[in-house]
Amino acid sequence: MNEISQTKEAKVVNPEGSPYNPQKARIIGERQLTTDTKLFELELESGERLNQDPGQFVELSIPGVGEAPISVTSSPTRRLDSFELCVRAVGNVTNTLHKTNIGDTVGIRGPFGTGFPVEELRGHDLLFIAGGLGIAPLRSLINYTLDRRDEFNNLNILYGCKRPCEQMFEDEVDHWARRQDIYHEATVDFCPDNVCWGGNIGVITELIPGVDIDLDNTYAIVCGPPVMYKFVLEELDEKDLPHEQIYLSLERRMKCGIGKCGHCQINGAEEVLYACQDGPVFNYEKVKGFEEAI
Ligand SMILES: Cc1cc2nc3c(=O)[nH]c(=O)nc-3n(C[C@H](O)[C@H](O)[C@H](O)COP(=O)(O)OP(=O)(O)OC[C@H]3O[C@@H](n4cnc5c(N)ncnc54)[C@H](O)[C@@H]3O)c2cc1C
Ligand code: FES
């Protein structure tokens, strides 16, 4: 039986059974990825496993500071007793988290949201398109597919950053580049003269024409800054990839994480979606009618 459950219900790990009660998690590892982004390894104090699906997120809280949604970047096929979060220091919670030490505890609620549809993707060609911090949720699914390589067909990974020094998970990116069974291309918007960079220079959409897309068999999985989606989707349209075969991980301001407060609402003409519960992973065909979605 597949260990990844495909349930769309929030699987909540917490001792008292309320989705609002955070559970304590201890920081057991930290690694600086770029000047403003760190990778944290955490374990739940209860000894339970987080049991996340690739693409799900947790609400991370620091008492007296606040709470923020953060994608779980580790694959459930690895680190069964711990999980990883890749966090950019941008505001109250994330800056405070960056000042913590190994052994400190934080609060964790979740995992929440719909992950990537692993069962639907199984057996197909996958095209991952990650921009900047968008690599964080995609890394969970990428490592899942690499650990179960024989269950997926062709894997294509396109990863774009602003500058070479902003590329994260360099060891893993090098590994993708060395593997013969993965098509991998990296790009940066800009490369300073004194920096050695072997990839493309330009926006990520420039890499899409180079991918061999089998229209009957390929799923695109996209995550990046808001500005990226429009252009990536236009380029995928150029390739005639059916919209049902495109999955987008979308970011919204969130609070409760469980579809109660309305902070993450995406309004459509007749229906409202909650990014925390109906997403953050959405099928493009289903979400494209919602004017506020992209
Ligand atoms: C599903 C999901 C997954 C995510 N995954 C990750 C991840 O893996 N890693 C990661 O680093 N981040 C991730 N984020 C983004 C992260 O949750 C936000 O950046 C969050 O705001 C950080 O919290 P903070 O308290 O540190 O920052 P805040 O104090 O909330 O500030 C963040 C930024 O937003 C601005 N801001 C604050 N309040 C508002 C407001 N009301 N309206 C507009 N702008 C405002 C601030 O000026 C600042 O620039 C994710 C978000 C979502 C929804
Ligand atoms: S964050 Fe409260 S409804 Fe989505």
GROMACS .gro file of C-alpha atoms and ligand atoms in nm:
model
  351
    1MET     CA    1   0.000   0.000   0.000
    2ASN     CA    2   0.119   0.349  -0.079
    3GLU     CA    3   0.235   0.523   0.241
    4ILE     CA    4   0.125   0.860   0.104
    5SER     CA    5  -0.239   0.916   0.181
    6GLN     CA    6  -0.421   1.120  -0.081
    7THR     CA    7  -0.681   1.251   0.159
    8LYS     CA    8  -0.800   1.606   0.099
    9GLU     CA    9  -0.898   1.638   0.466
   10ALA     CA   10  -0.644   1.814   0.683
   11LYS     CA   11  -0.445   1.551   0.872
   12VAL     CA   12  -0.378   1.733   1.194
   13VAL     CA   13  -0.105   1.629   1.430
   14ASN     CA   14  -0.163   1.768   1.779
   15PRO     CA   15  -0.204   1.624   2.124
   16GLU     CA   16  -0.539   1.781   2.220
   17GLY     CA   17  -0.718   1.715   1.895
   18SER     CA   18  -0.795   2.080   1.810
   19PRO     CA   19  -0.649   2.210   1.485
   20TYR     CA   20  -0.582   2.543   1.663
   21ASN     CA   21  -0.346   2.391   1.920
   22PRO     CA   22   0.012   2.389   1.804
   23GLN     CA   23   0.232   2.100   1.895
   24LYS     CA   24   0.587   2.165   2.014
   25ALA     CA   25   0.863   2.087   1.767
   26ARG     CA   26   1.235   2.099   1.840
   27ILE     CA   27   1.487   2.241   1.594
   28ILE     CA   28   1.748   1.969   1.544
   29GLY     CA   29   1.935   2.112   1.245
   30GLU     CA   30   1.991   2.439   1.063
   31ARG     CA   31   2.171   2.518   0.739
   32GLN     CA   32   2.216   2.855   0.569
   33LEU     CA   33   2.105   2.818   0.205
   34THR     CA   34   2.139   3.178   0.086
   35THR     CA   35   2.197   3.508   0.267
   36ASP     CA   36   1.830   3.529   0.372
   37THR     CA   37   1.712   3.169   0.359
   38LYS     CA   38   1.777   2.881   0.596
   39LEU     CA   39   1.686   2.513   0.600
   40PHE     CA   40   1.553   2.394   0.938
   41GLU     CA   41   1.518   2.033   1.043
   42LEU     CA   42   1.258   1.976   1.316
   43GLU     CA   43   1.112   1.689   1.510
   44LEU     CA   44   0.784   1.681   1.700
   45GLU     CA   45   0.840   1.658   2.076
   46SER     CA   46   0.562   1.400   2.101
   47GLY     CA   47   0.771   1.163   1.888
   48GLU     CA   48   0.489   1.148   1.631
   49ARG     CA   49   0.563   1.172   1.262
   50LEU     CA   50   0.434   1.470   1.068
   51ASN     CA   51   0.314   1.239   0.787
   52GLN     CA   52   0.291   1.516   0.530
   53ASP     CA   53   0.206   1.470   0.166
   54PRO     CA   54   0.435   1.650  -0.083
   55GLY     CA   55   0.299   2.005  -0.129
   56GLN     CA   56   0.133   2.040   0.213
   57PHE     CA   57   0.225   2.316   0.458
   58VAL     CA   58   0.239   2.369   0.834
   59GLU     CA   59   0.153   2.674   1.044
   60LEU     CA   60   0.471   2.758   1.236
   61SER     CA   61   0.428   2.968   1.550
   62ILE     CA   62   0.660   3.146   1.786
   63PRO     CA   63   0.497   3.247   2.116
   64GLY     CA   64   0.458   3.624   2.146
   65VAL     CA   65   0.555   3.677   1.783
   66GLY     CA   66   0.299   3.510   1.555
   67GLU     CA   67   0.234   3.232   1.313
   68ALA     CA   68   0.318   3.180   0.944
   69PRO     CA   69   0.236   2.912   0.686
   70ILE     CA   70   0.546   2.731   0.561
   71SER     CA   71   0.566   2.446   0.306
   72VAL     CA   72   0.719   2.122   0.419
   73THR     CA   73   1.017   2.088   0.185
   74SER     CA   74   1.125   1.737   0.284
   75SER     CA   75   0.982   1.433   0.109
   76PRO     CA   76   0.784   1.184   0.316
   77THR     CA   77   1.008   0.918   0.161
   78ARG     CA   78   1.300   1.058   0.363
   79ARG     CA   79   1.357   1.164   0.726
   80LEU     CA   80   1.061   0.979   0.869
   81ASP     CA   81   1.110   1.109   1.224
   82SER     CA   82   1.184   1.467   1.129
   83PHE     CA   83   1.085   1.718   0.862
   84GLU     CA   84   1.244   2.015   0.690
   85LEU     CA   85   1.130   2.373   0.634
   86CYS     CA   86   1.308   2.614   0.402
   87VAL     CA   87   1.242   2.963   0.535
   88ARG     CA   88   1.323   3.307   0.397
   89ALA     CA   89   1.354   3.582   0.661
   90VAL     CA   90   1.100   3.843   0.550
   91GLY     CA   91   0.898   3.945   0.855
   92ASN     CA   92   0.817   3.889   1.221
   93VAL     CA   93   0.796   3.511   1.249
   94THR     CA   94   1.057   3.422   0.989
   95ASN     CA   95   1.317   3.671   1.119
   96THR     CA   96   1.268   3.542   1.474
   97LEU     CA   97   1.299   3.183   1.353
   98HIS     CA   98   1.630   3.270   1.187
   99LYS     CA   99   1.762   3.380   1.528
  100THR     CA  100   1.678   3.049   1.701
  101ASN     CA  101   1.936   2.791   1.800
  102ILE     CA  102   1.944   2.416   1.771
  103GLY     CA  103   1.747   2.274   2.063
  104ASP     CA  104   1.491   2.560   2.068
  105THR     CA  105   1.124   2.476   2.023
  106VAL     CA  106   0.854   2.629   1.804
  107GLY     CA  107   0.484   2.550   1.756
  108ILE     CA  108   0.360   2.347   1.461
  109ARG     CA  109   0.002   2.297   1.340
  110GLY     CA  110  -0.077   2.076   1.046
  111PRO     CA  111   0.011   1.945   0.796
  112PHE     CA  112  -0.261   2.134   0.609
  113GLY     CA  113  -0.390   2.173   0.256
  114THR     CA  114  -0.402   1.958  -0.051
  115GLY     CA  115  -0.069   1.823  -0.159
  116PHE     CA  116   0.030   1.738  -0.515
  117PRO     CA  117  -0.187   1.461  -0.666
  118VAL     CA  118   0.079   1.191  -0.647
  119GLU     CA  119  -0.152   0.910  -0.758
  120GLU     CA  120  -0.260   1.101  -1.069
  121LEU     CA  121   0.101   1.190  -1.153
  122ARG     CA  122   0.230   0.836  -1.114
  123GLY     CA  123   0.335   0.677  -1.444
  124HIS     CA  124   0.351   1.010  -1.631
  125ASP     CA  125   0.616   1.253  -1.755
  126LEU     CA  126   0.656   1.542  -1.511
  127LEU     CA  127   0.773   1.894  -1.583
  128PHE     CA  128   0.867   2.082  -1.264
  129ILE     CA  129   0.890   2.459  -1.302
  130ALA     CA  130   1.025   2.630  -0.989
  131GLY     CA  131   1.100   2.999  -0.945
  132GLY     CA  132   1.293   3.123  -0.641
  133LEU     CA  133   1.146   3.000  -0.313
  134GLY     CA  134   0.896   2.797  -0.518
  135ILE     CA  135   1.156   2.522  -0.508
  136ALA     CA  136   1.062   2.462  -0.139
  137PRO     CA  137   0.730   2.277  -0.195
  138LEU     CA  138   0.846   2.129  -0.527
  139ARG     CA  139   1.157   1.976  -0.366
  140SER     CA  140   0.934   1.752  -0.158
  141LEU     CA  141   0.770   1.608  -0.470
  142ILE     CA  142   1.095   1.601  -0.671
  143ASN     CA  143   1.267   1.393  -0.403
  144TYR     CA  144   0.958   1.174  -0.375
  145THR     CA  145   0.974   1.096  -0.749
  146LEU     CA  146   1.351   1.039  -0.734
  147ASP     CA  147   1.310   0.793  -0.447
  148ARG     CA  148   1.045   0.609  -0.651
  149ARG     CA  149   1.205   0.672  -0.988
  150ASP     CA  150   1.061   0.359  -1.154
  151GLU     CA  151   0.704   0.475  -1.076
  152PHE     CA  152   0.737   0.791  -1.289
  153ASN     CA  153   0.828   0.840  -1.654
  154ASN     CA  154   1.046   1.128  -1.784
  155LEU     CA  155   1.137   1.390  -1.523
  156ASN     CA  156   1.214   1.747  -1.630
  157ILE     CA  157   1.322   2.008  -1.377
  158LEU     CA  158   1.345   2.378  -1.463
  159TYR     CA  159   1.466   2.601  -1.181
  160GLY     CA  160   1.509   2.976  -1.201
  161CYS     CA  161   1.647   3.234  -0.959
  162LYS     CA  162   1.731   3.601  -0.976
  163ARG     CA  163   2.108   3.552  -0.937
  164PRO     CA  164   2.343   3.249  -0.898
  165CYS     CA  165   2.391   3.317  -0.525
  166GLU     CA  166   2.016   3.270  -0.474
  167GLN     CA  167   2.011   2.913  -0.602
  168MET     CA  168   1.927   2.682  -0.312
  169PHE     CA  169   2.001   2.312  -0.247
  170GLU     CA  170   2.314   2.328  -0.462
  171ASP     CA  171   2.417   1.972  -0.376
  172GLU     CA  172   2.080   1.840  -0.492
  173VAL     CA  173   2.080   2.057  -0.805
  174ASP     CA  174   2.429   1.920  -0.892
  175HIS     CA  175   2.292   1.570  -0.841
  176TRP     CA  176   2.002   1.635  -1.083
  177ALA     CA  177   2.248   1.772  -1.338
  178ARG     CA  178   2.466   1.459  -1.314
  179ARG     CA  179   2.181   1.210  -1.347
  180GLN     CA  180   2.120   1.077  -1.697
  181ASP     CA  181   1.755   1.001  -1.624
  182ILE     CA  182   1.654   1.362  -1.550
  183TYR     CA  183   1.637   1.661  -1.784
  184HIS     CA  184   1.746   1.959  -1.577
  185GLU     CA  185   1.805   2.322  -1.673
  186ALA     CA  186   1.874   2.619  -1.448
  187THR     CA  187   1.850   2.987  -1.524
  188VAL     CA  188   1.920   3.319  -1.355
  189ASP     CA  189   1.779   3.660  -1.443
  190PHE     CA  190   2.119   3.817  -1.401
  191CYS     CA  191   2.478   3.698  -1.349
  192PRO     CA  192   2.744   3.941  -1.223
  193ASP     CA  193   3.062   3.950  -1.440
  194ASN     CA  194   3.285   3.799  -1.170
  195VAL     CA  195   3.060   3.497  -1.102
  196CYS     CA  196   3.098   3.162  -1.275
  197TRP     CA  197   2.758   3.032  -1.395
  198GLY     CA  198   2.710   2.737  -1.628
  199GLY     CA  199   2.334   2.769  -1.674
  200ASN     CA  200   2.110   2.992  -1.882
  201ILE     CA  201   2.077   3.366  -1.828
  202GLY     CA  202   1.722   3.484  -1.878
  203VAL     CA  203   1.373   3.423  -1.746
  204ILE     CA  204   1.248   3.071  -1.675
  205THR     CA  205   1.001   3.073  -1.966
  206GLU     CA  206   1.301   3.062  -2.203
  207LEU     CA  207   1.370   2.706  -2.085
  208ILE     CA  208   1.024   2.568  -2.164
  209PRO     CA  209   1.064   2.540  -2.545
  210GLY     CA  210   1.366   2.311  -2.487
  211VAL     CA  211   1.159   2.049  -2.303
  212ASP     CA  212   1.029   1.754  -2.499
  213ILE     CA  213   0.660   1.752  -2.399
  214ASP     CA  214   0.440   1.454  -2.481
  215LEU     CA  215   0.098   1.621  -2.474
  216ASP     CA  216  -0.088   1.302  -2.382
  217ASN     CA  217   0.140   1.214  -2.098
  218THR     CA  218   0.298   1.522  -1.938
  219TYR     CA  219   0.195   1.704  -1.621
  220ALA     CA  220   0.346   2.044  -1.540
  221ILE     CA  221   0.385   2.139  -1.175
  222VAL     CA  222   0.451   2.507  -1.119
  223CYS     CA  223   0.549   2.709  -0.812
  224GLY     CA  224   0.712   3.049  -0.795
  225PRO     CA  225   0.658   3.419  -0.733
  226PRO     CA  226   0.315   3.554  -0.839
  227VAL     CA  227   0.457   3.733  -1.145
  228MET     CA  228   0.589   3.405  -1.289
  229TYR     CA  229   0.258   3.219  -1.334
  230LYS     CA  230   0.110   3.431  -1.614
  231PHE     CA  231   0.418   3.398  -1.834
  232VAL     CA  232   0.475   3.029  -1.761
  233LEU     CA  233   0.111   2.951  -1.837
  234GLU     CA  234   0.132   3.144  -2.167
  235GLU     CA  235   0.440   2.942  -2.263
  236LEU     CA  236   0.270   2.613  -2.171
  237ASP     CA  237  -0.022   2.724  -2.390
  238GLU     CA  238   0.227   2.769  -2.674
  239LYS     CA  239   0.309   2.400  -2.624
  240ASP     CA  240  -0.068   2.315  -2.619
  241LEU     CA  241  -0.040   2.137  -2.286
  242PRO     CA  242  -0.399   2.070  -2.168
  243HIS     CA  243  -0.491   2.281  -1.866
  244GLU     CA  244  -0.608   1.970  -1.676
  245GLN     CA  245  -0.243   1.860  -1.683
  246ILE     CA  246  -0.111   2.169  -1.506
  247TYR     CA  247  -0.091   2.198  -1.127
  248LEU     CA  248  -0.008   2.526  -0.955
  249SER     CA  249   0.092   2.580  -0.593
  250LEU     CA  250  -0.048   2.923  -0.502
  251GLU     CA  251   0.042   3.146  -0.209
  252ARG     CA  252  -0.208   3.358  -0.017
  253ARG     CA  253  -0.208   3.543   0.317
  254MET     CA  254  -0.329   3.285   0.568
  255LYS     CA  255  -0.431   3.276   0.932
  256CYS     CA  256  -0.626   2.971   1.050
  257GLY     CA  257  -0.498   2.731   0.782
  258ILE     CA  258  -0.816   2.526   0.802
  259GLY     CA  259  -1.081   2.707   0.597
  260LYS     CA  260  -1.244   2.898   0.886
  261CYS     CA  261  -1.124   3.259   0.889
  262GLY     CA  262  -1.154   3.355   0.521
  263HIS     CA  263  -0.812   3.524   0.501
  264CYS     CA  264  -0.699   3.317   0.205
  265GLN     CA  265  -1.023   3.344   0.009
  266ILE     CA  266  -1.005   3.331  -0.373
  267ASN     CA  267  -1.332   3.471  -0.506
  268GLY     CA  268  -1.494   3.348  -0.824
  269ALA     CA  269  -1.822   3.457  -0.983
  270GLU     CA  270  -2.025   3.192  -0.801
  271GLU     CA  271  -1.785   3.007  -0.578
  272VAL     CA  272  -1.519   3.082  -0.323
  273LEU     CA  273  -1.202   2.880  -0.279
  274TYR     CA  274  -0.989   2.872   0.033
  275ALA     CA  275  -0.622   2.847  -0.057
  276CYS     CA  276  -0.546   2.679   0.276
  277GLN     CA  277  -0.796   2.399   0.233
  278ASP     CA  278  -0.884   2.374  -0.138
  279GLY     CA  279  -0.515   2.441  -0.212
  280PRO     CA  280  -0.240   2.548  -0.198
  281VAL     CA  281  -0.210   2.305  -0.493
  282PHE     CA  282  -0.474   2.372  -0.758
  283ASN     CA  283  -0.548   2.220  -1.095
  284TYR     CA  284  -0.523   2.501  -1.352
  285GLU     CA  285  -0.837   2.393  -1.540
  286LYS     CA  286  -1.037   2.416  -1.216
  287VAL     CA  287  -0.892   2.743  -1.088
  288LYS     CA  288  -0.848   2.946  -1.408
  289GLY     CA  289  -1.208   3.077  -1.395
  290PHE     CA  290  -1.138   3.245  -1.061
  291GLU     CA  291  -1.029   3.595  -1.154
  292GLU     CA  292  -0.835   3.642  -0.829
  293ALA     CA  293  -0.644   3.315  -0.853
  294ILE     CA  294  -0.350   3.407  -1.073
  295LIG     C1  295   0.093   2.779   0.163
  295LIG     C2  296   0.211   2.867   0.191
  295LIG     C3  297   0.337   2.813   0.195
  295LIG     C4  298   0.447   2.895   0.221
  295LIG     N1  299   0.570   2.837   0.226
  295LIG     C5  300   0.677   2.911   0.257
  295LIG     C6  301   0.806   2.851   0.268
  295LIG     O1  302   0.823   2.729   0.247
  295LIG     N2  303   0.910   2.929   0.305
  295LIG     C7  304   0.895   3.065   0.328
  295LIG     O2  305   0.995   3.131   0.362
  295LIG     N3  306   0.775   3.126   0.315
  295LIG     C8  307   0.666   3.051   0.282
  295LIG     N4  308   0.543   3.112   0.272
  295LIG     C9  309   0.534   3.258   0.288
  295LIG    C10  310   0.526   3.297   0.435
  295LIG     O3  311   0.417   3.234   0.498
  295LIG    C11  312   0.507   3.449   0.443
  295LIG     O4  313   0.620   3.514   0.390
  295LIG    C12  314   0.479   3.496   0.585
  295LIG     O5  315   0.418   3.624   0.577
  295LIG    C13  316   0.602   3.508   0.670
  295LIG     O6  317   0.561   3.546   0.799
  295LIG     P1  318   0.638   3.659   0.884
  295LIG     O7  319   0.564   3.678   1.010
  295LIG     O8  320   0.782   3.627   0.892
  295LIG     O9  321   0.626   3.783   0.791
  295LIG     P2  322   0.523   3.905   0.802
  295LIG    O10  323   0.552   3.982   0.924
  295LIG    O11  324   0.386   3.853   0.780
  295LIG    O12  325   0.570   3.991   0.676
  295LIG    C14  326   0.597   3.930   0.550
  295LIG    C15  327   0.597   4.035   0.442
  295LIG    O13  328   0.463   4.070   0.412
  295LIG    C16  329   0.442   4.206   0.438
  295LIG     N5  330   0.311   4.212   0.503
  295LIG    C17  331   0.281   4.187   0.633
  295LIG     N6  332   0.149   4.198   0.654
  295LIG    C18  333   0.093   4.230   0.535
  295LIG    C19  334  -0.041   4.251   0.490
  295LIG     N7  335  -0.146   4.246   0.572
  295LIG     N8  336  -0.061   4.276   0.357
  295LIG    C20  337   0.042   4.282   0.272
  295LIG     N9  338   0.172   4.263   0.309
  295LIG    C21  339   0.196   4.239   0.438
  295LIG    C22  340   0.556   4.248   0.527
  295LIG    O14  341   0.586   4.385   0.510
  295LIG    C23  342   0.668   4.162   0.479
  295LIG    O15  343   0.729   4.212   0.363
  295LIG    C24  344   0.431   3.034   0.242
  295LIG    C25  345   0.304   3.090   0.235
  295LIG    C26  346   0.195   3.009   0.210
  295LIG    C27  347   0.059   3.069   0.203
  296FES     S1  348  -0.637   3.074   0.626
  296FES    FE1  349  -0.829   3.084   0.727
  296FES     S2  350  -0.965   3.025   0.571
  296FES    FE2  351  -0.772   2.992   0.481
   0.00000   0.00000   0.00000
